[in-house]
Amino acid sequence: MSNRLLPFYATLLIAVVAYGLCVMQFPNMFSTRVLGNLLTDNAFLGIAAVGMTFVIISGGIDLSVGSVIAFTGVLIAVLVGWYGFHPLVAFAIALLLSTLFGAGMGAIIHYLDVPAFIVTLAGMFLARGLSFVITTDSIPIGHEFYSTIQSLYWRMPGGGRLTVIGGLMLVVFLGGIVLAHFTRFGSYVYALGGNRQSAELMGVPVARTTVLIYALSGFLSGLAGVVFSIYTSAGYPLSAVGVELDTIAAVVIGGTLLTGGTGYVAGTLVGVAIQGIIQTYIVFDGTLSSWWTKIVVGILLFAFIALQRVLVLVSSRKAGALAPA
Amino acid sequence: MSTGEALVSAEKIIKSFLGLRVLDGVDFSVRPGEIHALLGENGAGKSTLIKILTGVHQPDGGTIRLRGTPVTVRDTGHAQELGVGTVYQEVNLLPNLSVAENLFIGRQPMRWGLVHRSEMEKRAKALLAQYDIDIDVSADLGRFSVAVQQLVAIARAVDLSGSVLILDEPTASLDRAEVETLFAILRRLRDRGMGIVFITHFLDQVYALCDRITVLRNGKLVGTREAAELPQVELVSMMLGRALAEATHGAEAERRSAPPSSGKRIEFSHYGRARSVAPFDLSIGAGEVVGVAGLLGSGRTETARLLFGLDAPDSGSLTIDGKPAKVLSPRAAVQLGFALCPEDRKTDGIVGDLSVRENIALALQARRGWLRRMPSREQAELADRFVKALDIRTSDIEKPVKFLSGGNQQKVVLARWLATNPRLLILDEPTRGIDVGAHAEIIALINRLCEEGLSLVVISSEIEEITAYSTRIRILRDREHRGELTGAEISPDNIMRAIAAQASASNEGASA
């Protein structure tokens, strides 16, 4: 249905227009340097948003994302700084824990039939609380592996730097697109979001898919935490507060229906980019408060939810006209 | 019991939901190379039996055998592995996935660990070509008409089923040519040795296609017969639960004389709605009871929905006492003094968590508008009055309605509408699922209301019952009002003949 792609095209158009307007005002924004920074600065947000896209397409929600990012950051900082683990080992442990955490939430959602909102809200408090139990301070990470990884980049034409974490985000998006559209798991996710009961009657493994979706979101939140710790060289239990809401915003602005069933991982990338463009604009302007990002994101969200509502109404009216009484 | 030769057999299946027994010791079997019709009115247990055979529900008792070996069907995926493909009644597929994905979900062709989309779409096209469907299989299923979606669902099930194919009301949204295509395919599959279960309420289709017929009624097996040896009239009586032989007595019950017509009448003329009910005329005077008889799917409930404004008519007009009126919404209907007790009491009738008092006051309150709340005292008086008048058995009027028995729930719904002082009361299956005592009381109540000058339209599949109180009886078939019985013509026999006669007439029309 071309209707289905409409929110995505709308987002793409808004992104292009917004970028165009910025460039008109600040020609310097048209450079790979800006692009490189944009990717680096939003890497953790983008990675977490890919997980959120799958969750929302399946008709669920994951509120634990920000807390899991903070928890992994703190855990890595403690493992590396206090116990002398190699960062790669710490990463592995953190990813394993966050994946299990997500899987556990998925299992509760499916087997106990509790709304995802409540389960992941509990998960959010749990992960945030755990980070505070470990430490209440910001722990710096001074390992040489960190400085190596931070200094690695690929110089794009025009002098922009594609950093490891920026590149990682692009890889995750690519992986997400393949997973969504070219695997059985991907079709199961859409099926769940379309109609859980029909999906079950058609033989979709509902239980396994639900657990895997939240495990994936947990894993990607963990990975976002790893990226965030590389980005900031520290672990702090108060970091990434409200990031889950930013990711939800990016997903919805990217054209994914909050009711599930339709959406594109690529749209989420555009959603993240729009948020990044606004931030960059504010930096370039220099006088605006950075909170303007939130205001614009808020306005965009309203606009997109209204657009989706209209589309749903239009298509349901069409379907209603066809259905027998 | 010839389980040895059956592909799938169910023996003595028992299933209860919330203490209500919906299947009571049902036997059913499918042989290779046969098309087996499973028939019965609403609530007979057909869909539940199918869902047990396909693992959606687990039986409380009884055995399912696959080629003679007892099996436990764990879930729908397992049923597919066992070679049982199904098209369920409540469609169905996923409108947000592409046609090809709907056909192949869970078994997409893979290449290099990824879904091989082009191959999948090629196969989907080939599969649908067998049904003369040529559509863009990469487009979302939701874009296509209900008929195409239905055929895709069937194509999927046929493709999935190794040995047994179950179709629950597959032809409801298909036109004649599409039905013929489907039948041709089903016959081909039968000749290949597949066992097919076919659920429908179109009797002519049953005779055109099926080899054996099993009839269920109220969760019990009425019988399994060879289609060729079962006359239509007998089939109808199996479904409606009344042997023709015993139908001769009591038909001469005293008939109410036709009411002193003119003036006070509600007249629907040429009232109809596409895909719902063909246009019909209906004129009801005060003190008249119009019974509506017909098999499931004949347009009974659709008629009620139209009269009450739940569906807007797309043709025809309405006059009340000679003045034109319009009923385009239930709200408008209530303002005109119409009332409807719906067929599905639990979901459309009562509000289970609200008290008896609140349920009774609901319609009256709705008519007053939400600004003028009825004082609790007034509500209580109203409830007390009706609890007494209708003999509603409840410990007190503050008890949530869901704790009452079915018959008493029905009386609460009736009380709600009687409180609004209606002039036209439409009852859809007023006695379904309630016990014998309450049954008689409801019938007595209908007679009393009629004497008080109310106009009633009563839809019922209980033929005995409908003859007991109707002044006239409408015969419905295939979503059309086909005729009317009045006065001395009204007898269970004549009703059954009227339904069946038209059935065989249209059957001949179809095969000609």
JSON list of N, CA, C and O in Angstrom, two decimals, chain A residues 70-72 74-79 82-83 127-137 139 237:
[
{"chain": "A", "resi": 70, "resn": "ALA", "atom": "N", "xyz": [22.69, 3.03, 30.58]},
{"chain": "A", "resi": 70, "resn": "ALA", "atom": "CA", "xyz": [23.42, 3.50, 31.76]},
{"chain": "A", "resi": 70, "resn": "ALA", "atom": "C", "xyz": [24.04, 2.34, 32.51]},
{"chain": "A", "resi": 70, "resn": "ALA", "atom": "O", "xyz": [25.21, 2.37, 32.91]},
{"chain": "A", "resi": 71, "resn": "PHE", "atom": "N", "xyz": [23.25, 1.26, 32.68]},
{"chain": "A", "resi": 71, "resn": "PHE", "atom": "CA", "xyz": [23.74, 0.11, 33.44]},
{"chain": "A", "resi": 71, "resn": "PHE", "atom": "C", "xyz": [24.97, -0.51, 32.78]},
{"chain": "A", "resi": 71, "resn": "PHE", "atom": "O", "xyz": [25.97, -0.78, 33.43]},
{"chain": "A", "resi": 72, "resn": "THR", "atom": "N", "xyz": [24.89, -0.72, 31.45]},
{"chain": "A", "resi": 72, "resn": "THR", "atom": "CA", "xyz": [26.05, -1.30, 30.77]},
{"chain": "A", "resi": 72, "resn": "THR", "atom": "C", "xyz": [27.25, -0.38, 30.89]},
{"chain": "A", "resi": 72, "resn": "THR", "atom": "O", "xyz": [28.38, -0.84, 31.11]},
{"chain": "A", "resi": 74, "resn": "VAL", "atom": "N", "xyz": [28.01, 1.75, 33.27]},
{"chain": "A", "resi": 74, "resn": "VAL", "atom": "CA", "xyz": [28.57, 1.67, 34.63]},
{"chain": "A", "resi": 74, "resn": "VAL", "atom": "C", "xyz": [29.28, 0.33, 34.82]},
{"chain": "A", "resi": 74, "resn": "VAL", "atom": "O", "xyz": [30.39, 0.26, 35.35]},
{"chain": "A", "resi": 75, "resn": "LEU", "atom": "N", "xyz": [28.62, -0.73, 34.36]},
{"chain": "A", "resi": 75, "resn": "LEU", "atom": "CA", "xyz": [29.20, -2.07, 34.53]},
{"chain": "A", "resi": 75, "resn": "LEU", "atom": "C", "xyz": [30.57, -2.15, 33.85]},
{"chain": "A", "resi": 75, "resn": "LEU", "atom": "O", "xyz": [31.55, -2.64, 34.44]},
{"chain": "A", "resi": 76, "resn": "ILE", "atom": "N", "xyz": [30.65, -1.64, 32.62]},
{"chain": "A", "resi": 76, "resn": "ILE", "atom": "CA", "xyz": [31.92, -1.69, 31.89]},
{"chain": "A", "resi": 76, "resn": "ILE", "atom": "C", "xyz": [32.98, -0.87, 32.62]},
{"chain": "A", "resi": 76, "resn": "ILE", "atom": "O", "xyz": [34.11, -1.33, 32.82]},
{"chain": "A", "resi": 77, "resn": "ALA", "atom": "N", "xyz": [32.58, 0.33, 33.06]},
{"chain": "A", "resi": 77, "resn": "ALA", "atom": "CA", "xyz": [33.54, 1.19, 33.76]},
{"chain": "A", "resi": 77, "resn": "ALA", "atom": "C", "xyz": [34.09, 0.50, 35.00]},
{"chain": "A", "resi": 77, "resn": "ALA", "atom": "O", "xyz": [35.29, 0.54, 35.29]},
{"chain": "A", "resi": 78, "resn": "VAL", "atom": "N", "xyz": [33.21, -0.17, 35.74]},
{"chain": "A", "resi": 78, "resn": "VAL", "atom": "CA", "xyz": [33.63, -0.86, 36.97]},
{"chain": "A", "resi": 78, "resn": "VAL", "atom": "C", "xyz": [34.52, -2.05, 36.64]},
{"chain": "A", "resi": 78, "resn": "VAL", "atom": "O", "xyz": [35.57, -2.26, 37.23]},
{"chain": "A", "resi": 79, "resn": "LEU", "atom": "N", "xyz": [34.09, -2.84, 35.65]},
{"chain": "A", "resi": 79, "resn": "LEU", "atom": "CA", "xyz": [34.87, -4.03, 35.29]},
{"chain": "A", "resi": 79, "resn": "LEU", "atom": "C", "xyz": [36.26, -3.64, 34.80]},
{"chain": "A", "resi": 79, "resn": "LEU", "atom": "O", "xyz": [37.26, -4.27, 35.17]},
{"chain": "A", "resi": 82, "resn": "TRP", "atom": "N", "xyz": [37.92, -0.91, 37.99]},
{"chain": "A", "resi": 82, "resn": "TRP", "atom": "CA", "xyz": [38.17, -1.46, 39.32]},
{"chain": "A", "resi": 82, "resn": "TRP", "atom": "C", "xyz": [38.76, -2.87, 39.28]},
{"chain": "A", "resi": 82, "resn": "TRP", "atom": "O", "xyz": [39.58, -3.23, 40.09]},
{"chain": "A", "resi": 83, "resn": "TYR", "atom": "N", "xyz": [38.29, -3.68, 38.34]},
{"chain": "A", "resi": 83, "resn": "TYR", "atom": "CA", "xyz": [38.70, -5.08, 38.35]},
{"chain": "A", "resi": 83, "resn": "TYR", "atom": "C", "xyz": [39.71, -5.41, 37.27]},
{"chain": "A", "resi": 83, "resn": "TYR", "atom": "O", "xyz": [40.15, -6.56, 37.16]},
{"chain": "A", "resi": 127, "resn": "ALA", "atom": "N", "xyz": [16.98, -1.65, 36.12]},
{"chain": "A", "resi": 127, "resn": "ALA", "atom": "CA", "xyz": [18.31, -1.42, 35.56]},
{"chain": "A", "resi": 127, "resn": "ALA", "atom": "C", "xyz": [18.91, -0.12, 36.10]},
{"chain": "A", "resi": 127, "resn": "ALA", "atom": "O", "xyz": [20.10, -0.05, 36.43]},
{"chain": "A", "resi": 128, "resn": "ARG", "atom": "N", "xyz": [18.06, 0.90, 36.21]},
{"chain": "A", "resi": 128, "resn": "ARG", "atom": "CA", "xyz": [18.54, 2.18, 36.74]},
{"chain": "A", "resi": 128, "resn": "ARG", "atom": "C", "xyz": [18.98, 2.00, 38.20]},
{"chain": "A", "resi": 128, "resn": "ARG", "atom": "O", "xyz": [20.05, 2.46, 38.61]},
{"chain": "A", "resi": 129, "resn": "GLY", "atom": "N", "xyz": [18.16, 1.31, 38.96]},
{"chain": "A", "resi": 129, "resn": "GLY", "atom": "CA", "xyz": [18.49, 1.07, 40.37]},
{"chain": "A", "resi": 129, "resn": "GLY", "atom": "C", "xyz": [19.78, 0.30, 40.52]},
{"chain": "A", "resi": 129, "resn": "GLY", "atom": "O", "xyz": [20.64, 0.64, 41.33]},
{"chain": "A", "resi": 130, "resn": "LEU", "atom": "N", "xyz": [19.95, -0.73, 39.68]},
{"chain": "A", "resi": 130, "resn": "LEU", "atom": "CA", "xyz": [21.17, -1.54, 39.75]},
{"chain": "A", "resi": 130, "resn": "LEU", "atom": "C", "xyz": [22.41, -0.70, 39.49]},
{"chain": "A", "resi": 130, "resn": "LEU", "atom": "O", "xyz": [23.43, -0.86, 40.17]},
{"chain": "A", "resi": 131, "resn": "SER", "atom": "N", "xyz": [22.31, 0.23, 38.51]},
{"chain": "A", "resi": 131, "resn": "SER", "atom": "CA", "xyz": [23.48, 1.06, 38.23]},
{"chain": "A", "resi": 131, "resn": "SER", "atom": "C", "xyz": [23.85, 1.89, 39.45]},
{"chain": "A", "resi": 131, "resn": "SER", "atom": "O", "xyz": [25.03, 2.09, 39.75]},
{"chain": "A", "resi": 132, "resn": "PHE", "atom": "N", "xyz": [22.83, 2.37, 40.18]},
{"chain": "A", "resi": 132, "resn": "PHE", "atom": "CA", "xyz": [23.12, 3.17, 41.37]},
{"chain": "A", "resi": 132, "resn": "PHE", "atom": "C", "xyz": [23.67, 2.32, 42.50]},
{"chain": "A", "resi": 132, "resn": "PHE", "atom": "O", "xyz": [24.44, 2.80, 43.33]},
{"chain": "A", "resi": 133, "resn": "VAL", "atom": "N", "xyz": [23.25, 1.05, 42.55]},
{"chain": "A", "resi": 133, "resn": "VAL", "atom": "CA", "xyz": [23.79, 0.17, 43.59]},
{"chain": "A", "resi": 133, "resn": "VAL", "atom": "C", "xyz": [25.28, -0.03, 43.36]},
{"chain": "A", "resi": 133, "resn": "VAL", "atom": "O", "xyz": [26.08, -0.06, 44.29]},
{"chain": "A", "resi": 134, "resn": "ILE", "atom": "N", "xyz": [25.68, -0.15, 42.08]},
{"chain": "A", "resi": 134, "resn": "ILE", "atom": "CA", "xyz": [27.10, -0.36, 41.77]},
{"chain": "A", "resi": 134, "resn": "ILE", "atom": "C", "xyz": [27.89, 0.88, 42.18]},
{"chain": "A", "resi": 134, "resn": "ILE", "atom": "O", "xyz": [28.91, 0.80, 42.85]},
{"chain": "A", "resi": 135, "resn": "THR", "atom": "N", "xyz": [27.43, 2.04, 41.77]},
{"chain": "A", "resi": 135, "resn": "THR", "atom": "CA", "xyz": [28.12, 3.28, 42.15]},
{"chain": "A", "resi": 135, "resn": "THR", "atom": "C", "xyz": [27.17, 4.46, 41.96]},
{"chain": "A", "resi": 135, "resn": "THR", "atom": "O", "xyz": [26.24, 4.38, 41.16]},
{"chain": "A", "resi": 136, "resn": "THR", "atom": "N", "xyz": [27.43, 5.50, 42.70]},
{"chain": "A", "resi": 136, "resn": "THR", "atom": "CA", "xyz": [26.64, 6.71, 42.48]},
{"chain": "A", "resi": 136, "resn": "THR", "atom": "C", "xyz": [27.46, 7.77, 41.76]},
{"chain": "A", "resi": 136, "resn": "THR", "atom": "O", "xyz": [26.96, 8.83, 41.44]},
{"chain": "A", "resi": 137, "resn": "ASP", "atom": "N", "xyz": [28.75, 7.47, 41.55]},
{"chain": "A", "resi": 137, "resn": "ASP", "atom": "CA", "xyz": [29.63, 8.46, 40.92]},
{"chain": "A", "resi": 137, "resn": "ASP", "atom": "C", "xyz": [29.82, 8.17, 39.45]},
{"chain": "A", "resi": 137, "resn": "ASP", "atom": "O", "xyz": [29.52, 7.08, 38.98]},
{"chain": "A", "resi": 139, "resn": "ILE", "atom": "N", "xyz": [32.35, 7.14, 36.81]},
{"chain": "A", "resi": 139, "resn": "ILE", "atom": "CA", "xyz": [33.66, 6.48, 36.84]},
{"chain": "A", "resi": 139, "resn": "ILE", "atom": "C", "xyz": [34.33, 6.65, 35.48]},
{"chain": "A", "resi": 139, "resn": "ILE", "atom": "O", "xyz": [33.82, 6.18, 34.46]},
{"chain": "A", "resi": 237, "resn": "PRO", "atom": "N", "xyz": [25.73, 6.47, 36.39]},
{"chain": "A", "resi": 237, "resn": "PRO", "atom": "CA", "xyz": [24.38, 5.90, 36.51]},
{"chain": "A", "resi": 237, "resn": "PRO", "atom": "C", "xyz": [23.27, 6.87, 36.13]},
{"chain": "A", "resi": 237, "resn": "PRO", "atom": "O", "xyz": [22.15, 6.45, 35.89]}
]
